Coordinates of C-alpha atoms (C1' of nucleotides) in Angstrom, one line a residue:
Chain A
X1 CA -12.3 -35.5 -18.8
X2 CA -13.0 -36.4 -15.1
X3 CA -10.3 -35.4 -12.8
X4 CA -8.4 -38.2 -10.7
X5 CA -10.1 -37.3 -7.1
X6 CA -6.3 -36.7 -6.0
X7 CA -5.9 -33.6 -8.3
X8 CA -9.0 -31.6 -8.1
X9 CA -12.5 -32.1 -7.3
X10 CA -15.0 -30.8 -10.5
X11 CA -15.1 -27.6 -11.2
X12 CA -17.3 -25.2 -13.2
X13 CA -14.7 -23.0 -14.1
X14 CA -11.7 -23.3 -15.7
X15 CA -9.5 -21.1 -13.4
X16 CA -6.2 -22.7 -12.1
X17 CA -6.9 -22.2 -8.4
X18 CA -4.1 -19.8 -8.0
X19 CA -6.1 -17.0 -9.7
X20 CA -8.9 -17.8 -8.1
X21 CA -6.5 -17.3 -4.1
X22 CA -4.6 -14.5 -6.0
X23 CA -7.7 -12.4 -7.1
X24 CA -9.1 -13.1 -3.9
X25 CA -5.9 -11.5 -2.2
X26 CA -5.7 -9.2 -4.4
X27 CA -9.5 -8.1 -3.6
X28 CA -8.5 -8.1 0.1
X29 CA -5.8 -5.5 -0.5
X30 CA -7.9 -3.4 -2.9
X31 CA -10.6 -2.8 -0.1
X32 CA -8.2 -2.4 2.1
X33 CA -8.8 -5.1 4.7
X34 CA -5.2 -5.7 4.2
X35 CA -3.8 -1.9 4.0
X36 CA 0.1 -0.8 3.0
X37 CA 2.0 -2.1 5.1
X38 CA 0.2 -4.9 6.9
X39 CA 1.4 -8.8 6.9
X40 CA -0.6 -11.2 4.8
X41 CA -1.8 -14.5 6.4
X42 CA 1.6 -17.0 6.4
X43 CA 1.5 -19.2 3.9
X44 CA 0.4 -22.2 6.4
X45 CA -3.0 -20.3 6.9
X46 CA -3.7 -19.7 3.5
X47 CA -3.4 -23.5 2.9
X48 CA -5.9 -23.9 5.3
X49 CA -7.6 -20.9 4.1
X50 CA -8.1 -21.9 1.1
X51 CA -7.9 -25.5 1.3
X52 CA -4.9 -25.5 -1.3
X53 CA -1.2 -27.0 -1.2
X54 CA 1.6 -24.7 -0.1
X55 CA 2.7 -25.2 -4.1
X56 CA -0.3 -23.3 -5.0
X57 CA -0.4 -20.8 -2.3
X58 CA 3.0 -19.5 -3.5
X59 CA 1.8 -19.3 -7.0
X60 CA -0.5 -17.5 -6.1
X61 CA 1.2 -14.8 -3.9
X62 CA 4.2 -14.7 -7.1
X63 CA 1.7 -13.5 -8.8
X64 CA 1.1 -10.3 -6.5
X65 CA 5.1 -10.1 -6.5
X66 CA 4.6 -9.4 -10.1
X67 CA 1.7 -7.6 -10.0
X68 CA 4.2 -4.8 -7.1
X69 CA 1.6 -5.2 -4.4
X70 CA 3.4 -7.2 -2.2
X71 CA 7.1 -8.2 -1.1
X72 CA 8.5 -11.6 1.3
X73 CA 11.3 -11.7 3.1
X74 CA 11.9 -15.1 5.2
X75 CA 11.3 -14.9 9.0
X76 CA 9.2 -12.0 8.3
X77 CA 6.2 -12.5 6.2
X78 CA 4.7 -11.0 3.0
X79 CA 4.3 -7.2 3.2
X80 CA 1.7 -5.5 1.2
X81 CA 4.0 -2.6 -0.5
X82 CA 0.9 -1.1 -2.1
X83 CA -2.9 -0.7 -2.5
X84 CA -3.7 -0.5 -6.0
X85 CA -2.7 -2.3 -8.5
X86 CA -0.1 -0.2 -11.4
X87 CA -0.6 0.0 -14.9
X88 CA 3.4 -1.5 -14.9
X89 CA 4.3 0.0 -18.7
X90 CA 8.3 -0.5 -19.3
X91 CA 9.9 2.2 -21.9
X92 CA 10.9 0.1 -25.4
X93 CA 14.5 -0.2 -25.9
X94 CA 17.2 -1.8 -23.6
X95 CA 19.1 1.5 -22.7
X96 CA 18.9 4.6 -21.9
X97 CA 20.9 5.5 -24.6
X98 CA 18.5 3.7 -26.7
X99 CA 15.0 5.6 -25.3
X100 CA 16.8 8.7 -26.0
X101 CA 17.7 8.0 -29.6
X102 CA 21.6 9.0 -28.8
X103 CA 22.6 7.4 -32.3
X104 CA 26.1 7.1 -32.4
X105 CA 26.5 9.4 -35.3
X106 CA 25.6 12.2 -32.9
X107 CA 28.2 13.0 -31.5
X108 CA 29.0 15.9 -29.4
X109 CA 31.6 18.5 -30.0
X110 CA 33.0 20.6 -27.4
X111 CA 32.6 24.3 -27.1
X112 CA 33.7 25.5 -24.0
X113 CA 34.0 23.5 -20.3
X114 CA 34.7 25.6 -16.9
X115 CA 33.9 24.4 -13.9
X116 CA 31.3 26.7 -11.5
X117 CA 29.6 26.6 -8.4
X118 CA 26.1 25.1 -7.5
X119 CA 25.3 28.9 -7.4
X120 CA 26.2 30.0 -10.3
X121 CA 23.6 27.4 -11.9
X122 CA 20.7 27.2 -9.5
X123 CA 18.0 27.7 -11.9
X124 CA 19.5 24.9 -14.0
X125 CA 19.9 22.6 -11.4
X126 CA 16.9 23.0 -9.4
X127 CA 16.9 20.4 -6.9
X128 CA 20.8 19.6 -6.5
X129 CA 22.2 21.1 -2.9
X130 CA 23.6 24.7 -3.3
X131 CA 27.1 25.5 -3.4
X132 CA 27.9 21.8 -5.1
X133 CA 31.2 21.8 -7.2
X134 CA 30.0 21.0 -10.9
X135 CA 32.4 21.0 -14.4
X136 CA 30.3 22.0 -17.2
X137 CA 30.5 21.7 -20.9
X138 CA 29.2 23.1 -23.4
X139 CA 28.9 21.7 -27.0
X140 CA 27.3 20.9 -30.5
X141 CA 25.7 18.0 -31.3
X142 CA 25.6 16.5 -34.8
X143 CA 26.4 14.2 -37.3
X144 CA 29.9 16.1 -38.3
X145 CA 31.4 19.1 -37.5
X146 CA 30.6 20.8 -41.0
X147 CA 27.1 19.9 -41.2
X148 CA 24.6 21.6 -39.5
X149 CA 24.3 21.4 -35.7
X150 CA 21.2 19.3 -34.5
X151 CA 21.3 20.4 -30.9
X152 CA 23.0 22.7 -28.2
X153 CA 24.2 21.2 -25.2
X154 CA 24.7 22.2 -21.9
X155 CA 26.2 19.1 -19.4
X156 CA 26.9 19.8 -15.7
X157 CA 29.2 16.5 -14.0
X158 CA 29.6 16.7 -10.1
X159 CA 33.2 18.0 -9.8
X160 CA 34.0 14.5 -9.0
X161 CA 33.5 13.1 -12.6
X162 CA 35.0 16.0 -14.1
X163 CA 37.4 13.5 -16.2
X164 CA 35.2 12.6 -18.5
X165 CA 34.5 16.2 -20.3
X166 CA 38.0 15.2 -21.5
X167 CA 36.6 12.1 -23.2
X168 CA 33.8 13.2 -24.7
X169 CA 34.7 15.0 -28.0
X170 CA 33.4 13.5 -30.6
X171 CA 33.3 10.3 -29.2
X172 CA 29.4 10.1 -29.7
X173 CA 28.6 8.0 -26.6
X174 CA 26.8 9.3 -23.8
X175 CA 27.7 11.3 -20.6
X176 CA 26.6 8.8 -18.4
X177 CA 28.1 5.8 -20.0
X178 CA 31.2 7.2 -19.9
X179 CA 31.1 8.3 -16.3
X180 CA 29.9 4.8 -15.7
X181 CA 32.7 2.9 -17.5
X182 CA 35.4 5.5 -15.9
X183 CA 34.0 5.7 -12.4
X184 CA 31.6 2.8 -12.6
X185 CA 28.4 4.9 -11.2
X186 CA 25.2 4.4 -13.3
X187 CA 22.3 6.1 -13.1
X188 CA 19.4 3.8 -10.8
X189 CA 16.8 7.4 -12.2
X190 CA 16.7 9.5 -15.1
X191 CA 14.3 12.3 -14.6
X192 CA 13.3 14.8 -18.1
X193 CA 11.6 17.5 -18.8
X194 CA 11.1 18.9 -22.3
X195 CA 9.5 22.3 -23.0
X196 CA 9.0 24.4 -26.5
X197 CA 10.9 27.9 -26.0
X198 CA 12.4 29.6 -28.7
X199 CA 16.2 30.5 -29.5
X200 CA 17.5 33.8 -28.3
X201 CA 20.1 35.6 -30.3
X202 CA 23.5 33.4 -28.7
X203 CA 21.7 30.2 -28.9
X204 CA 20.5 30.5 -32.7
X205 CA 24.0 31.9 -33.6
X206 CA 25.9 28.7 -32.3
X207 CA 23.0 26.1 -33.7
X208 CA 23.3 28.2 -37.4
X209 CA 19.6 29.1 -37.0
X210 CA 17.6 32.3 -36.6
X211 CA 16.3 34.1 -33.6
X212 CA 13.2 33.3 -32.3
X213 CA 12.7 30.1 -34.4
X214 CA 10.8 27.4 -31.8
X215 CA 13.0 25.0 -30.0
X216 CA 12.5 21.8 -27.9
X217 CA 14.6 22.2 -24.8
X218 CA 14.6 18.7 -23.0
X219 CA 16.6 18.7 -19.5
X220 CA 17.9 15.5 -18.1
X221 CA 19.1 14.8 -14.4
X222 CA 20.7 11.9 -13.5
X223 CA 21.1 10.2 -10.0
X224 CA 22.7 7.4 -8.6
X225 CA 21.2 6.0 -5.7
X226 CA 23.3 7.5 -2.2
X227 CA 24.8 9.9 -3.9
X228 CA 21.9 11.7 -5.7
X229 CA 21.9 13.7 -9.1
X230 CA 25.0 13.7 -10.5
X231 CA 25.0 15.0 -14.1
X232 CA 22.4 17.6 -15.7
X233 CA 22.2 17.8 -19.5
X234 CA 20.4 20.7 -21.1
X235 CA 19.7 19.6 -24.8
X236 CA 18.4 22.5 -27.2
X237 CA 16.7 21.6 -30.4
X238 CA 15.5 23.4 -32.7
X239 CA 12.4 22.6 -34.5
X240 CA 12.3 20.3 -37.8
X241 CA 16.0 19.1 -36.7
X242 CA 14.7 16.6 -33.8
X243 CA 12.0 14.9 -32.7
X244 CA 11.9 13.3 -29.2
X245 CA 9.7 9.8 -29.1
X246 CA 9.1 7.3 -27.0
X247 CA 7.1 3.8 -26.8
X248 CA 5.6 2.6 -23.6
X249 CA 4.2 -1.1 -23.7
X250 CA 2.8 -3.4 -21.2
X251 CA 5.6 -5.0 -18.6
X252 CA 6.0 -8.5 -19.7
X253 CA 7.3 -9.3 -16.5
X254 CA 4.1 -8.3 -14.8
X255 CA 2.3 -11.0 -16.3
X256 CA 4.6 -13.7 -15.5
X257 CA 3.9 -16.4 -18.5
Chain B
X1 CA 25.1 -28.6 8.8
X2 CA 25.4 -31.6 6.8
X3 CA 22.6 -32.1 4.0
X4 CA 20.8 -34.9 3.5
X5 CA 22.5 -37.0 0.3
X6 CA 18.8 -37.0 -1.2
X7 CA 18.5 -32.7 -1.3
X8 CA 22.0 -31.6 -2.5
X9 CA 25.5 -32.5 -2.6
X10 CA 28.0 -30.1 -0.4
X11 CA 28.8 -27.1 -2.0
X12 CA 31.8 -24.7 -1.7
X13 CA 29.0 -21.8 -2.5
X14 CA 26.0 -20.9 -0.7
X15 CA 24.2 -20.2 -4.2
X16 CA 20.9 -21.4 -5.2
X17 CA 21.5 -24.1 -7.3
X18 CA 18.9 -22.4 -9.8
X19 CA 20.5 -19.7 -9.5
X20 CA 23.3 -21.7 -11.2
X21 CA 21.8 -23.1 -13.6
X22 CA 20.3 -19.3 -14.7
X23 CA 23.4 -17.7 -14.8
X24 CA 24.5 -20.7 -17.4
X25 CA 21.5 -20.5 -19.1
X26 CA 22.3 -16.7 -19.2
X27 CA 25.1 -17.0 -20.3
X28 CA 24.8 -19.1 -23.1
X29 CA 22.0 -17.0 -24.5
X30 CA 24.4 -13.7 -24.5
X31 CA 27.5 -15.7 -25.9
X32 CA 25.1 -16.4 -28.7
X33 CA 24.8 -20.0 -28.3
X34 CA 21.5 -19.6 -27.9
X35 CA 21.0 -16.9 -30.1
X36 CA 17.4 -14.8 -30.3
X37 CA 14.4 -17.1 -31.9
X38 CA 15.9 -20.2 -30.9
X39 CA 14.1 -22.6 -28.2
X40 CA 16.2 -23.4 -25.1
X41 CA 16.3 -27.0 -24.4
X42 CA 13.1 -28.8 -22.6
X43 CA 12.8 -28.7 -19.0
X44 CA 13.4 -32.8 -19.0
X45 CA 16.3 -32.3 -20.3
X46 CA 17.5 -29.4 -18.2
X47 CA 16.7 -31.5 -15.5
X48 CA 19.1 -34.1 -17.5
X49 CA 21.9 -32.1 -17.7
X50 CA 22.4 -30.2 -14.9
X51 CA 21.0 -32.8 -12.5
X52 CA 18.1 -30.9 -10.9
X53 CA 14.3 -31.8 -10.4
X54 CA 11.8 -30.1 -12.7
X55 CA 11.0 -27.7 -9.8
X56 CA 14.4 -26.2 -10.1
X57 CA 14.7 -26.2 -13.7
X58 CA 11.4 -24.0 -13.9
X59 CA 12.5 -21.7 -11.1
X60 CA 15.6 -20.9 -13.2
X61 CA 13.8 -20.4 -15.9
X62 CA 11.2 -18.0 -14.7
X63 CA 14.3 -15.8 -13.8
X64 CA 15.2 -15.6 -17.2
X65 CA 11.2 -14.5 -17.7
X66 CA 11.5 -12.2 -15.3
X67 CA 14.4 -10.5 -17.2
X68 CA 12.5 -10.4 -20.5
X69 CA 15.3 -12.8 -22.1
X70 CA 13.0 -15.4 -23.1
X71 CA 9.2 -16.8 -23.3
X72 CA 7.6 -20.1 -23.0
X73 CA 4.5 -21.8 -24.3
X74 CA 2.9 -25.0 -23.3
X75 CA 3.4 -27.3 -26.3
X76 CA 5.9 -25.2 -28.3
X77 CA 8.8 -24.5 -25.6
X78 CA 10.9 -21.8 -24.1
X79 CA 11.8 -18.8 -27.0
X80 CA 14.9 -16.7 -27.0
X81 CA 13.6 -13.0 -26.8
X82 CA 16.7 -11.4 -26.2
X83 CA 20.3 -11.9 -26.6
X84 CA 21.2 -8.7 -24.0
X85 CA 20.2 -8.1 -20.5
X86 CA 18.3 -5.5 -20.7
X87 CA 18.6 -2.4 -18.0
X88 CA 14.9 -1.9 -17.1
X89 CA 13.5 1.2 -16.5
X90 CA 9.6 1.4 -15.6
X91 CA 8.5 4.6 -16.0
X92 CA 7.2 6.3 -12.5
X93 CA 3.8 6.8 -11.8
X94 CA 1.1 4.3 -11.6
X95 CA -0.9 4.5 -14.3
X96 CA -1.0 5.8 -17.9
X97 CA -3.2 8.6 -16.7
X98 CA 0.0 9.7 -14.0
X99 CA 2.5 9.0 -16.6
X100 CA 1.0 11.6 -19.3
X101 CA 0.0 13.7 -16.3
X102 CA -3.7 14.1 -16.9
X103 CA -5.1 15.6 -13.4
X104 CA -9.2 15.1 -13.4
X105 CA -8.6 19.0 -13.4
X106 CA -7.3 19.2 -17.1
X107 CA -10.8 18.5 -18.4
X108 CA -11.2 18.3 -22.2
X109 CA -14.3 20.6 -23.6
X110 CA -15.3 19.7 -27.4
X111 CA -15.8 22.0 -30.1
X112 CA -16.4 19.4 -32.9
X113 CA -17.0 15.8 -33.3
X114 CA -17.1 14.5 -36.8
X115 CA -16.5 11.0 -38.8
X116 CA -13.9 10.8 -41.5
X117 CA -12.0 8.0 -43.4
X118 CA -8.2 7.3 -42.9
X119 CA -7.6 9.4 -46.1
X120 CA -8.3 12.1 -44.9
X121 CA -5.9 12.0 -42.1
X122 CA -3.5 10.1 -43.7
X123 CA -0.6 12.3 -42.3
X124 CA -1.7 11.9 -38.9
X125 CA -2.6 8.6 -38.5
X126 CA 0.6 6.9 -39.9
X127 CA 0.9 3.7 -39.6
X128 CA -2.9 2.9 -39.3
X129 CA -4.3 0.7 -42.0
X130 CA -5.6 3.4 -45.2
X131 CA -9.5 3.4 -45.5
X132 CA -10.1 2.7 -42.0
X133 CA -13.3 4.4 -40.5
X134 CA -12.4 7.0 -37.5
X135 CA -14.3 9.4 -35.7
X136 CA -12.6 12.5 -34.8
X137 CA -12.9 15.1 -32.1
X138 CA -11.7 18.5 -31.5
X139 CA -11.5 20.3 -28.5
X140 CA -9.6 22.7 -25.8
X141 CA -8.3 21.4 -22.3
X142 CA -7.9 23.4 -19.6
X143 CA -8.9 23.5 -16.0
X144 CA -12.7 25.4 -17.1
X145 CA -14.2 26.6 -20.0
X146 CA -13.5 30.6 -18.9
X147 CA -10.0 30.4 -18.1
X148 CA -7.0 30.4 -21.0
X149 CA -6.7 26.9 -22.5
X150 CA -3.9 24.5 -21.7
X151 CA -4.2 22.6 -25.1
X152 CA -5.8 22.5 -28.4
X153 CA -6.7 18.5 -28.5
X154 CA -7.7 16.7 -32.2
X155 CA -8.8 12.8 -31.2
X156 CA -9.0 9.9 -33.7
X157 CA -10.6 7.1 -32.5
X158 CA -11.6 3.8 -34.4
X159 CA -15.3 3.9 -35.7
X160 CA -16.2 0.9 -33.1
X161 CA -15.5 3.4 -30.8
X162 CA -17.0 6.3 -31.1
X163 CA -19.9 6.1 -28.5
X164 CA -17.3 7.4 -25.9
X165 CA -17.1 11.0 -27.8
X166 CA -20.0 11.6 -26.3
X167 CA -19.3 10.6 -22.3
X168 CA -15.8 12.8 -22.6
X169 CA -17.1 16.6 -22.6
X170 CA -15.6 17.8 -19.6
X171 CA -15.6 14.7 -17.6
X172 CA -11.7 15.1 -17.3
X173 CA -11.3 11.3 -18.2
X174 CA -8.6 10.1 -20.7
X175 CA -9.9 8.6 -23.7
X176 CA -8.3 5.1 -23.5
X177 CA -10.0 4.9 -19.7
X178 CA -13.2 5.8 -21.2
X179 CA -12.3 3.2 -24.3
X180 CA -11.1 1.2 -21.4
X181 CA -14.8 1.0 -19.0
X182 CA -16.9 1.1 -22.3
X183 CA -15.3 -1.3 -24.2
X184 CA -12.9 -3.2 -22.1
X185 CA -10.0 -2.2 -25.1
X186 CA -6.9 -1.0 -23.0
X187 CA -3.5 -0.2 -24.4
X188 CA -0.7 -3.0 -24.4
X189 CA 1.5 0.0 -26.7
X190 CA 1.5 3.4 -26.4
X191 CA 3.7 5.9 -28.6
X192 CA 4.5 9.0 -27.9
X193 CA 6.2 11.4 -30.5
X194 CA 6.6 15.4 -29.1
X195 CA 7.9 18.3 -31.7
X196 CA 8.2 21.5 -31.6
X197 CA 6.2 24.2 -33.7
X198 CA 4.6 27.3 -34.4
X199 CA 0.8 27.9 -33.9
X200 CA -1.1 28.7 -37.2
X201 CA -3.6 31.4 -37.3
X202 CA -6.2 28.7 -36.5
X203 CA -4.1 27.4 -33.4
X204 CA -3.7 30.8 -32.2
X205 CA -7.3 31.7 -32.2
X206 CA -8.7 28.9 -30.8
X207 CA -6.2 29.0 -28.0
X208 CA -6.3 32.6 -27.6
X209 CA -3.0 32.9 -28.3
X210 CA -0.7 34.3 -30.5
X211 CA 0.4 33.2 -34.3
X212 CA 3.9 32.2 -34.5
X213 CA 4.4 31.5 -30.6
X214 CA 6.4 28.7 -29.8
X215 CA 4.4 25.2 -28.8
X216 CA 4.8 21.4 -27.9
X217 CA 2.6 19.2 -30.3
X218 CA 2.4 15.4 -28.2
X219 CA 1.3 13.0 -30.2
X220 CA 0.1 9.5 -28.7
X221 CA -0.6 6.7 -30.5
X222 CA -2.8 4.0 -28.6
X223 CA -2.6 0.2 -29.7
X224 CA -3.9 -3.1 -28.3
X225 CA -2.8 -6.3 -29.4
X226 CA -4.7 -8.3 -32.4
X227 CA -6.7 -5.1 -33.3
X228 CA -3.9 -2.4 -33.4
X229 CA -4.2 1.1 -33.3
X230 CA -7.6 2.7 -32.0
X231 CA -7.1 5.8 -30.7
X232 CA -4.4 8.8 -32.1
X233 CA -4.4 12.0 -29.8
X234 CA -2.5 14.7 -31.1
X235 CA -2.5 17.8 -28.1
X236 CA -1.3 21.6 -29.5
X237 CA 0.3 23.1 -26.2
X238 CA 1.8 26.8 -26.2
X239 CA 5.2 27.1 -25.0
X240 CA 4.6 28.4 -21.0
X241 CA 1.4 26.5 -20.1
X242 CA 2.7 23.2 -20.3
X243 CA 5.6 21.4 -19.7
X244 CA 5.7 17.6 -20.6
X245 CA 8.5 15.5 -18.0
X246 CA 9.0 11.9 -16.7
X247 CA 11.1 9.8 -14.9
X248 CA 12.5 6.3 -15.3
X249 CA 13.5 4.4 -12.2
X250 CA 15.3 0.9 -12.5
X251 CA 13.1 -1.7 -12.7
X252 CA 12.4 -3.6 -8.9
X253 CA 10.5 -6.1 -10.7
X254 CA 13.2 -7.2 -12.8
X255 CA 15.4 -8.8 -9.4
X256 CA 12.1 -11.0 -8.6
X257 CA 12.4 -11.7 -4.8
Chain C
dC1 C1' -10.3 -34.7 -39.2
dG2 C1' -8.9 -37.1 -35.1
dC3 C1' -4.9 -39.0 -33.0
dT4 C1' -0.5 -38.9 -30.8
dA5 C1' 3.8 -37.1 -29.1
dT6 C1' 5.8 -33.3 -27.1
dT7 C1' 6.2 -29.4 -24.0
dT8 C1' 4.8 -26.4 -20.7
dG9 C1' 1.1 -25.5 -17.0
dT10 C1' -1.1 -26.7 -12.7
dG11 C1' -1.4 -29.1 -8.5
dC12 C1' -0.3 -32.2 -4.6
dG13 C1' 3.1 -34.2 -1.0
dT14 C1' 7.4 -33.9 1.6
dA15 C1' 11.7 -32.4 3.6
dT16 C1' 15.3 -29.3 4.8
dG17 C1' 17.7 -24.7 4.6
dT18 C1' 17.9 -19.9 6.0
dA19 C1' 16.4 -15.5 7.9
dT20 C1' 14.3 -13.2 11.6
dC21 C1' 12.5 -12.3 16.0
Chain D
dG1 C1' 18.3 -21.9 21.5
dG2 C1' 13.6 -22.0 19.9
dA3 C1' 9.7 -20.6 17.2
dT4 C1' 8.1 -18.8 13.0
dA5 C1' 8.0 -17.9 8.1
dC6 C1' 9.7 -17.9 3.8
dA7 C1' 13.3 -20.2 0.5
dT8 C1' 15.0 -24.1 -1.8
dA9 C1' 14.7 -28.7 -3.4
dC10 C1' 13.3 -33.5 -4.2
dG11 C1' 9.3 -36.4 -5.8
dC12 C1' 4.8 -37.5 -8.5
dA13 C1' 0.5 -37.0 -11.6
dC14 C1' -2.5 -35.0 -14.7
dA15 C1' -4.2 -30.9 -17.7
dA16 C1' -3.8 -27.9 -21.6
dA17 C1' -1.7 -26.2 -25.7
dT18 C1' 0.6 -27.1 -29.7
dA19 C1' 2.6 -29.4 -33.8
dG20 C1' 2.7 -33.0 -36.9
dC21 C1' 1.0 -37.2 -38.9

DNA sequence: CGCTATTTGTGCGTATGTATC
DNA sequence: GGATACATACGCACAAATAGC
């Protein structure tokens, strides 16, 4: 039960000593005595600090690399990136495709495509800079073609992608994966909105339904890191046919074992 | 230049050698070889194989933590958790109350607290074990008790929890936080299911709205680890006052330094 | 039940490499 | 080049958790 002297003196807590240094830090950048932006002590000094080996000191500080409040970057030091510590939750499912439930049988079936102006879209695209060249399609999505519809779709590609409208038709993968396997651009942000509306007289004539009837509209953008949003999709859904869900659950990695 | 013989032979590539031996490891757990369930071989014989000290051999590993792809436990070993690399995306926003967008302004007034048994809400509780004793609140959100309601609001919480029914009226507090301070019960799982509907006459009254408008029902379901589900919230939102959006950002954690 | 073997977790010492200023 | 700070890598020992006898 006693502890070789070499190790670790007696202890009346059974706290490895890194979260005993790592709460401590993490304390110190709560309060503030070590705001955004400001170097933590080197790793030498905490030794000393704390009276600990450089083993445990970097055990400790991983842990606030997990935890987002800090990054390192050698001849530099350890940066404190932020002052409170985030609920980190990571969405279930390993793709996009999978969080939003694009099945495969769901595939999408081509309308109409054209190819407009920023302008002509503005509303739509809030956010993307004005006179942008886009393609746009719109479509049907569903199981089959004779069945009935389970959403509209409106997609708008940067003029650049446009090639991919082409491969779409029925071939019930998403926009984005496509435009990432032919131009090898993937989204590094998916923003989405969803609001309840209900369909006007075009909208519930293409989807089979009736006027008026409620609708989940959810609008995606899609960017890609220098080049900013790059695809818009404009999914209409009327009520009973779709459900959108989602599961949020604690980041594993946050914890760190 | 040279290395010491006793650190590391002379390398073509300037690579980490962990950062070898992960992209094997890796590698053999997407091929299959190591397929999901299985435990990877011990760190002693890691260290066997590809000739590295411990040290190395748990720095590999804990890259393959950070991607989610496996976990370890003292005495049992390190599990295959995945067989795909998955593409991270933490949602934005630091904490569950930024996620679901509850401003301290969006303060929840009660019109009725009762106690009922799972039967009796059987439909809206799926998934939670039958017979279970909840205590259920309804009431309006909105930024004050004059102006037009954002949301009608029904809350299930478990029995053990109902003392914080009381502390919510108006303090513009999320349930789970106030689950979370009383209790210490925070969520490791939250699910989120959003339809759309029409108000009932009920709806409509109590919101001062219309019957038959269009509306957004979000329905959350709270869990925790060993004791499951504790808290269901089911919000009523008309179509106009509310619109429910996130965004996913690739995960920075998931590089690790 | 206690005991043991196994496996990961914690902790220390040391040395050298690499990035930055 | 030199100084500083983190990164990588070797070694060792003991603790704690688990599974099986």
């Amino acid at each position: 039960m006693k502890r070789s002297p070499t190790t670790r003196p007696p202890t009346q807590t059974a706290r490895p000593r890194y979260a005993v240094v790592a709460q401590a830090l993490i304390e110190d950048i709560l309060s503030g005595r070590y705001p955004v932006g400001a170097t933590l002590p080197t790793e030498q000094n905490l030794c000393k600090q704390f009276d600990i080996s450089r083993h445990t000191t970097r055990e400790a500080i991983r842990r606030l690399q997990a935890l987002g409040l800090v990054t390192r970057r050698a001849g530099v030091g350890t940066i404190v990136q932020a002052d409170r510590i985030a609920q980190r939750y990571v969405q279930v499912g390993d793709t996009v495709s999978d969080l939003y439930q694009y099945a495969q049988d769901m595939a999408l079936n081509a309308l109409e495509v054209s190819d407009i102006e920023a302008d002509d879209a503005t509303a739509a695209l809030q956010g993307c800079a004005p006179g942008q060249a886009w393609a746009r399609l719109q479509g049907l999505r569903g199981m089959d073609p004779d069945s009935l519809p389970m959403a509209l779709t409106d997609v708008y590609v940067a003029r650049a992608f446009r090639g991919v409208l082409g491969d779409i038709d029925g071939s019930g993968l998403p926009i984005w994966s496509l435009i990432e396997a032919r131009y090898g651009v993937s989204p590094t942000e998916v923003r989405q909105q969803i609001t309840a509306t209900i369909l006007g007289r075009d909208e519930a004539a293409k989807l089979h339904a009736t006027q008026g009837e409620p609708a989940l509209r959810i609008t995606r953008h899609y960017l890609s890191d220098p080049i900013g949003t790059y695809e818009v999709a404009i999914n209409l859904y009327p009520a009973g046919r779709f459900s959108y869900s989602n599961t949020l659950r604690t980041d594993p990695a946050a914890t760190l074992s």
